[in-house]
Short mmCIF file of C-alpha atoms in Angstrom, two decimals:
data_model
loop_
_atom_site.label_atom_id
_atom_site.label_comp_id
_atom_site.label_asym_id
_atom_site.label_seq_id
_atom_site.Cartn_x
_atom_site.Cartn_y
_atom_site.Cartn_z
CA UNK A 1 0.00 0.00 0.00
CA UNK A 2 1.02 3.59 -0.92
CA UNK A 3 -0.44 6.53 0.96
CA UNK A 4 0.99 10.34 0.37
CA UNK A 5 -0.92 13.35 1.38
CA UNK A 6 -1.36 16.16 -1.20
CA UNK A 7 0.09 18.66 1.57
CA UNK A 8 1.23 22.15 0.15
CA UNK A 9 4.64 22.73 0.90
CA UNK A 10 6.04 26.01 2.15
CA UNK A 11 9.25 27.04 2.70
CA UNK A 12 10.62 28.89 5.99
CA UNK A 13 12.31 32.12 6.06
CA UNK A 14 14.52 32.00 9.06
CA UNK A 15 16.47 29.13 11.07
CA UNK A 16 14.13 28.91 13.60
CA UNK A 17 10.69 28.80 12.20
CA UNK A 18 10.72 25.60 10.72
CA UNK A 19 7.84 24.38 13.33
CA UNK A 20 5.44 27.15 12.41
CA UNK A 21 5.86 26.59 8.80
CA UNK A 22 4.85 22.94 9.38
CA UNK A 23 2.06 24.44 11.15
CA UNK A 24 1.02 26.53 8.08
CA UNK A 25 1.08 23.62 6.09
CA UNK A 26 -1.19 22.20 8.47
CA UNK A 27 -3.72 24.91 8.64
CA UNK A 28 -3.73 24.87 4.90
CA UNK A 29 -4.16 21.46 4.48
CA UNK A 30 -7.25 21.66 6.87
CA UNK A 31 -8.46 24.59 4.75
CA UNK A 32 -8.47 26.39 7.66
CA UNK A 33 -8.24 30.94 7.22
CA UNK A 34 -4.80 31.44 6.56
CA UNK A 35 -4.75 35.39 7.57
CA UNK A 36 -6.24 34.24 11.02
CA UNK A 37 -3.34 31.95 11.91
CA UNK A 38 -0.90 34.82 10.92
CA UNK A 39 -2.75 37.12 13.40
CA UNK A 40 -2.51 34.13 15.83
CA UNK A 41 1.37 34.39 15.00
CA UNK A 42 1.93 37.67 15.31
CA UNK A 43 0.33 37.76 18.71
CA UNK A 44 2.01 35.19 20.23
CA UNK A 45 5.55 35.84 22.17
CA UNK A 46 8.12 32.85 22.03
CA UNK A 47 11.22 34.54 21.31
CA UNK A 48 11.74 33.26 18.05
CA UNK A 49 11.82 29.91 20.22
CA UNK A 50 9.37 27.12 19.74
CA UNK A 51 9.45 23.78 21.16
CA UNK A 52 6.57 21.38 20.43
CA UNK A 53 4.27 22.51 23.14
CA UNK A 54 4.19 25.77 21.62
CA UNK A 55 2.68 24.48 18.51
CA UNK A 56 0.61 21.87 20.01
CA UNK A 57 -1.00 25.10 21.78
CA UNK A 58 -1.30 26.81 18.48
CA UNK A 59 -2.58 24.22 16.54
CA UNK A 60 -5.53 23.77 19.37
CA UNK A 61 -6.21 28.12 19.34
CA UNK A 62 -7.03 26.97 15.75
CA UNK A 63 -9.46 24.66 16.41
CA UNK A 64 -7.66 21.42 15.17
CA UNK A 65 -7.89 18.38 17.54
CA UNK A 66 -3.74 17.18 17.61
CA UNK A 67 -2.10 15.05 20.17
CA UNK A 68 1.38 15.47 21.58
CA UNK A 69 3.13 11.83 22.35
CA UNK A 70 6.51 12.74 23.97
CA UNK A 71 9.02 10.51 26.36
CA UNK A 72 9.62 14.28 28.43
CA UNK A 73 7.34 16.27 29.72
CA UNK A 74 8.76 19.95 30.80
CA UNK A 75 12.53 21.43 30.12
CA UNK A 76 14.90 18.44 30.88
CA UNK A 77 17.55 19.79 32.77
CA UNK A 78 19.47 16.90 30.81
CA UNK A 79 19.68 19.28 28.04
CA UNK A 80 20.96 22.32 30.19
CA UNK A 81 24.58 21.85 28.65
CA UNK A 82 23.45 20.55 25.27
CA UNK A 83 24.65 23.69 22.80
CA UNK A 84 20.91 23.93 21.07
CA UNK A 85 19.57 24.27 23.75
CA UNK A 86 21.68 25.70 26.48
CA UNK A 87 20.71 29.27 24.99
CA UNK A 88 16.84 28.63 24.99
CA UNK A 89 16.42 26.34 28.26
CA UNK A 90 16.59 29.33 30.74
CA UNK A 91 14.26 31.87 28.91
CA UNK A 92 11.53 29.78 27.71
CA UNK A 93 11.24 27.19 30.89
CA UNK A 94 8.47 29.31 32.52
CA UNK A 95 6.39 28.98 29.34
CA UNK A 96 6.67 25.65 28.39
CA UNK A 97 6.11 24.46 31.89
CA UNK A 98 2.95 26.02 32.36
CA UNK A 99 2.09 24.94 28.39
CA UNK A 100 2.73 21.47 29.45
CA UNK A 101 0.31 22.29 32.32
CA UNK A 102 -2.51 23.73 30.25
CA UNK A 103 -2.08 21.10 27.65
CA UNK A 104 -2.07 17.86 29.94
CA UNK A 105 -5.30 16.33 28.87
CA UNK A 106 -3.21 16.66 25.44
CA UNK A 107 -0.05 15.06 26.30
CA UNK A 108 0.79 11.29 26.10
CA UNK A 109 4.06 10.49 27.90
CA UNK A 110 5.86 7.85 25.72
CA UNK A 111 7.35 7.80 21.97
CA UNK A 112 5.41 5.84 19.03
CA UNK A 113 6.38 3.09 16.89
CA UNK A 114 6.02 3.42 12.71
CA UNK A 115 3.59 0.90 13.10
CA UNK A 116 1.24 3.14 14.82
CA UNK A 117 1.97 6.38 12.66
CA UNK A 118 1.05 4.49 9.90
CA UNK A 119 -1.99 3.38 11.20
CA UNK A 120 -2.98 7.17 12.31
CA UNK A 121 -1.86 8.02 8.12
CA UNK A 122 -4.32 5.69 6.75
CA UNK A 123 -7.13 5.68 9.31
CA UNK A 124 -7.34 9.80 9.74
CA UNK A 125 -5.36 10.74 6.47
CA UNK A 126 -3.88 13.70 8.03
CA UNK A 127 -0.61 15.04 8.38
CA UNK A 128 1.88 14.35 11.37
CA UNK A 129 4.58 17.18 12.95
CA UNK A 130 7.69 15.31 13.79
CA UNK A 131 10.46 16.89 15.65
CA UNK A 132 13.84 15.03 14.38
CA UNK A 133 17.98 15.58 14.33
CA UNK A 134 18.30 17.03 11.14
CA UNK A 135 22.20 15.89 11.04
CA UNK A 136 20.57 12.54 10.74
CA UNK A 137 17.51 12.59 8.41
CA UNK A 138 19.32 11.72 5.08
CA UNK A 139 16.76 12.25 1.79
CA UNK A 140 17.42 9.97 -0.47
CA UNK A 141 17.05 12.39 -3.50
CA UNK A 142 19.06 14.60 -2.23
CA UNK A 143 21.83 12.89 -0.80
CA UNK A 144 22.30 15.51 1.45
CA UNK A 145 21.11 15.89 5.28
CA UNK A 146 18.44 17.98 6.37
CA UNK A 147 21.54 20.26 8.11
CA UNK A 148 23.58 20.74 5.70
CA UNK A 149 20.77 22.31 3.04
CA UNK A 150 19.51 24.48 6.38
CA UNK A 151 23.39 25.85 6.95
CA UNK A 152 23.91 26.57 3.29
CA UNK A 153 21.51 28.84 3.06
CA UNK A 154 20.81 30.38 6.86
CA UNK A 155 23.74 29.94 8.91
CA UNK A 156 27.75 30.70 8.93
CA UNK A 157 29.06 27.43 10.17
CA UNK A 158 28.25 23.79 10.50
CA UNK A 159 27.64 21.92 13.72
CA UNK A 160 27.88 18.25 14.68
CA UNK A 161 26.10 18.33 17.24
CA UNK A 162 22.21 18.14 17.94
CA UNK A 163 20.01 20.19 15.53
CA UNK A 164 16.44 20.24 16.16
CA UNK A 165 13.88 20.55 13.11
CA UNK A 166 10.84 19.73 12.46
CA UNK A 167 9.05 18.39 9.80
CA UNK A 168 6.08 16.84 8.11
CA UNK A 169 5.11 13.37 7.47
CA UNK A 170 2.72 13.01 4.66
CA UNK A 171 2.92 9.28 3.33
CA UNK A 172 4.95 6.18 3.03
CA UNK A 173 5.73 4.12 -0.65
CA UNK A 174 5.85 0.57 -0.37
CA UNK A 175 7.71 -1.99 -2.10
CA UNK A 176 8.20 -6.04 -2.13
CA UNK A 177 11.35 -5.22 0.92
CA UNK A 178 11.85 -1.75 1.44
CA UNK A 179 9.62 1.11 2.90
CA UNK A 180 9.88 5.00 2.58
CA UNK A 181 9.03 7.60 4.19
CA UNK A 182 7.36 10.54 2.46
CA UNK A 183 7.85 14.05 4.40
CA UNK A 184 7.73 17.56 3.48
CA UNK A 185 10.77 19.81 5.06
CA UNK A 186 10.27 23.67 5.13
CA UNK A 187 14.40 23.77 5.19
CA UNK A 188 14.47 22.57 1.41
CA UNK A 189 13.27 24.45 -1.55
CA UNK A 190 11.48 21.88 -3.61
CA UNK A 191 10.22 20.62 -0.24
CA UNK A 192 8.95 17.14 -0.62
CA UNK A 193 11.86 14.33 0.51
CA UNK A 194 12.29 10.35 0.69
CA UNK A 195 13.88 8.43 3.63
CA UNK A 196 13.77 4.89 4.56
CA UNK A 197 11.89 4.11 7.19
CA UNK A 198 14.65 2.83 9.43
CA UNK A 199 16.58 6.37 8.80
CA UNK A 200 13.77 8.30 9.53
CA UNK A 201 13.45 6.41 12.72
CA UNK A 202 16.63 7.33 13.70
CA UNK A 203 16.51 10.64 12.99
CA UNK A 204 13.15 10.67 15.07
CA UNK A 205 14.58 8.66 17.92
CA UNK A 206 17.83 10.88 18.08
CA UNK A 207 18.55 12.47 21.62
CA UNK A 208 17.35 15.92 21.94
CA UNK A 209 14.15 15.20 20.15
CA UNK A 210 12.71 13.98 23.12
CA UNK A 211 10.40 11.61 20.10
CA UNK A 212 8.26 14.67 20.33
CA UNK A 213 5.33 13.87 17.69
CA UNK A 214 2.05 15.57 17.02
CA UNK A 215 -0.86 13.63 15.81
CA UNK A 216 -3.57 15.83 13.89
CA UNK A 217 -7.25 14.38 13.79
CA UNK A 218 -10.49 15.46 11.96
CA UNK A 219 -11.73 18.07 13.04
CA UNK A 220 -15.44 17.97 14.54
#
């Protein structure tokens, strides 16, 4: 069985908005009023910082039922010293905190097999917002990692340690021994990418991703 989602890609404009563009994509996809969400935006202060809470919270202030399965709930102080996020764990704590408060009836504590986001693919046929290492998510178009497309274009030099990015899973292509994963990454021009499933779970797994996953459903 095949299964991709004719999601409209768009592409982000700076190196940290790569969840809210996934978020556009989703409001789009829902045919939900575009100019609304950007007021939404606009209004709403994370220091050009947004962890999957955040967006969770959005997504719900646009009246689209979504899910957040994650194995952390708060700020792990195991990432304190981690360089991604030792600049953003002190000034947005407070927020997501209290997010992860006012979202707990939205909040499954655990990570998900494929098995089961395929399942939610076929059964709901909506998208899923995946938070994965982009040093690891390898395209297999492109040849290239996630990364190394975002520093080319947005930033001076290239890390090797944990980069958070988010992006969107629309499908999966079949064959008699291999499986793909289809997935739509604001970082990349063209937007739409191929993995296997097996590097996309690594990439999803990685540490600092916390296997932060939001599941959209229909709305009611």
């Amino acid at each position: 069985m095949n299964l991709v989602l004719p999601v409209k890609h768009f592409k982000q404009n700076s190196n940290w908005d790569c969840g809210v563009v996934c978020l556009q994509m989703i409001i789009d996809y829902y045919h939900c009023d575009r100019s609304k969400f950007k007021t939404l935006l606009d209004n709403y202060e994370c220091n050009h910082s947004t962890w999957t809470i955040d967006l969770l919270h959005l997504l719900h202030q646009s009246d689209i039922p979504a899910i957040l399965h994650t194995i952390t709930i708060g700020c792990s102080q195991s990432y304190d010293n981690v360089p991604y996020y030792e600049k953003l764990i002190d000034k947005d704590r407070r927020r997501v905190d209290q997010l992860f408060k006012d979202e707990a009836a939205n909040v499954k504590l655990g990570g998900l097999p494929w098995s089961e986001l395929k399942e939610h693919l076929v059964k709901y046929r909506t998208p899923c917002l995946v938070l994965i290492d982009a040093n690891q998510l390898q395209c297999c178009t492109c040849q290239r990692t996630t990364w190394t497309r975002l520093v080319d274009k947005l930033l001076p030099m290239i890390s090797s340690s944990y980069q958070g990015h988010y992006v969107l899973l629309i499908g999966f292509i079949e064959d008699e021994t291999n499986e793909f994963i289809r997935y739509a990454d604001p970082g990349k021009t063209d937007g739409f990418c191929t993995t296997t499933r097996e590097n996309f779970d690594q990439a999803r797994r990685a540490f600092g991703t916390d296997e932060d996953l939001i599941l959209c459903y229909e709305k009611q």
